[in-house]
């Protein structure tokens, strides 16, 4: 199989974009950070000079300043980064119509049969790298390989501004010695389990008996074994392919710590209003709901449950989220952020088995209420109508989760299954 | 000499195929620079003043050649709502 899958990763994307827009920052230690007033005061991306001083993503601002006193902090401008992200895709589309974005700053490209640059993938990625520098003023690392996972490993292999090729001839000597934690979907917990099995490198994982991995890691054991061997044959979606929506979610880091149930209810209500409205717009209902909870010490967990009936009704989503929350959290600490996600989506018009214990008339009323609220907000904006109880916490009530939050792309597996 | 990014008003012409051509550049001080020919268009970053977009290399009626950049403009939800033009302004050191 030829090496015709590329993974392009823009280096320190947010920081690079800021430097492209403000050349006076070039070569300096800069960090793009969230808004400290809204408690998003962490480092989102640092430039290479800052990284060399130890500044890392997700570090608190004070921590970064202690390591690098000359650090220049730049407030994140997501609109600008989305513009550059669009420009990067415009560049990709000149060479191929198979572009699968993975976040704002990464994408897989299918280069098989592309006529540009004599049809040679290596020359195409060189042209892309040049275009990044000339047109956008930013650099990228590119991995070129025969599988998506190896291509991604390639783009991480050498940074910044590099092209790495893992082909059939060299992958055993170049990929196999890499630590297993470099592999996509091998996080901290999986690395620990693999280490316990004596697996430290990608080569160890690739040559391990898959049955043994399955016993230890379940289904994911087989997946990471395939990844380690470069056996992923997932296709790269075509332009115009609409990635199937697998779930709809929103989360919010609140302006102050949440300390009791009413606080949590208000936030869940605001988040569920957004999730519900987006589900209704998609013409979907969800069969399951997941909450994610992060406390003041930044430790995090998520819990999910199956709903009695598929729904996109704000009130029902909120009730389910709150019930799940009450079961699993007992206010040992204040909370910093909450999230809600509706998953296992079905079309709204799909027939469902009615239940005697659920009042269909009440559901009908709630659906009409949601429809009316959606219409009002579409015409006059989010704040035209709100639930009164939300205003018992005015400092929280202003969240328009739907428009204030960017909806991030779903994970690698998001492309693999249909709705 | 310092340089900075200056957004300017531009009269332009859009043909039926959607190709836009700048016609007159209006500087904030009221000076006008009619474009006699567009010599080249290319997507490019402006390395000195920052920013990126389509760079139009134009010949001006007063003589001389210069670049005008066309930069995309978005609303708060990041939907593209238009574009604006910028040029490089040279500032004498004492005014910088």
Coordinates of C-alpha atoms in Angstrom, one line a residue, chain B:
Chain B
X1 CA 10.9 53.9 9.5
X2 CA 8.1 52.0 11.1
X3 CA 5.3 50.3 9.4
X4 CA 1.8 49.5 10.5
X5 CA -1.3 47.9 9.2
X6 CA -3.9 50.4 8.0
X7 CA -7.4 49.5 7.1
X8 CA -8.6 51.7 4.2
X9 CA -11.8 52.3 2.2
X10 CA -11.7 50.9 -1.3
X11 CA -14.0 51.3 -4.2
X12 CA -14.0 48.0 -6.1
X13 CA -15.7 46.3 -9.0
X14 CA -17.0 42.8 -8.9
X15 CA -17.6 41.1 -12.2
X16 CA -20.3 38.5 -13.0
X17 CA -18.0 35.7 -12.1
X18 CA -17.5 37.2 -8.6
X19 CA -13.9 38.4 -9.2
X20 CA -13.3 41.6 -7.3
X21 CA -10.9 44.3 -8.5
X22 CA -9.9 47.3 -6.5
X23 CA -10.5 50.6 -8.4
X24 CA -9.8 53.5 -6.0
X25 CA -8.0 53.4 -2.6
X26 CA -9.1 56.1 -0.2
X27 CA -6.6 57.0 2.5
X28 CA -8.0 58.3 5.8
X29 CA -6.5 61.8 5.1
X30 CA -8.7 62.0 2.0
X31 CA -6.1 61.2 -0.6
X32 CA -7.3 59.0 -3.4
X33 CA -5.2 56.5 -5.3
X34 CA -6.9 55.3 -8.5
X35 CA -5.8 51.8 -9.6
X36 CA -4.8 51.7 -13.3
X37 CA -4.0 47.9 -13.4
X38 CA -3.9 44.9 -11.1
X39 CA -0.6 43.3 -11.9
X40 CA -0.9 40.2 -9.7
X41 CA -3.2 38.6 -7.1
X42 CA -1.8 36.0 -4.7
X43 CA -2.7 34.7 -1.3
X44 CA 0.0 35.9 1.0
X45 CA 0.9 36.9 4.6
X46 CA 2.1 40.4 5.1
X47 CA 5.3 39.6 7.0
X48 CA 6.0 43.2 8.1
X49 CA 2.7 44.4 9.4
X50 CA 1.0 41.0 10.0
X51 CA -2.3 39.7 8.6
X52 CA -3.1 37.5 5.7
X53 CA -5.4 37.5 2.7
X54 CA -5.4 38.1 -1.0
X55 CA -2.7 40.5 -2.0
X56 CA -3.4 42.7 -5.0
X57 CA -0.3 44.2 -6.5
X58 CA -1.6 47.4 -8.2
X59 CA -0.3 50.1 -10.5
X60 CA -1.6 53.5 -9.4
X61 CA -2.5 56.5 -11.5
X62 CA 0.0 58.7 -9.6
X63 CA 2.7 56.3 -10.6
X64 CA 4.2 53.6 -8.5
X65 CA 3.2 50.1 -7.6
X66 CA 1.8 48.9 -4.2
X67 CA 0.0 46.1 -2.5
X68 CA -3.5 46.1 -1.1
X69 CA -4.7 43.1 1.0
X70 CA -8.2 41.8 1.1
X71 CA -8.9 40.2 4.5
X72 CA -11.9 38.2 5.5
X73 CA -14.2 39.6 8.1
X74 CA -16.4 37.5 10.5
X75 CA -19.2 38.2 12.9
X76 CA -19.2 37.0 16.5
X77 CA -20.3 33.5 15.5
X78 CA -17.3 33.3 13.1
X79 CA -19.6 33.3 10.0
X80 CA -17.9 35.2 7.2
X81 CA -19.9 38.4 6.7
X82 CA -17.6 40.2 4.3
X83 CA -14.0 41.4 3.8
X84 CA -12.0 44.6 4.3
X85 CA -8.9 46.0 2.8
X86 CA -5.6 46.9 4.4
X87 CA -2.3 48.4 3.3
X88 CA 1.1 48.9 4.9
X89 CA 1.5 52.5 6.2
X90 CA 5.0 53.8 6.6
X91 CA 5.4 56.1 9.6
X92 CA 8.4 58.5 10.1
X93 CA 10.3 57.7 13.2
X94 CA 9.4 60.9 15.1
X95 CA 5.6 60.0 14.7
X96 CA 6.0 56.4 15.6

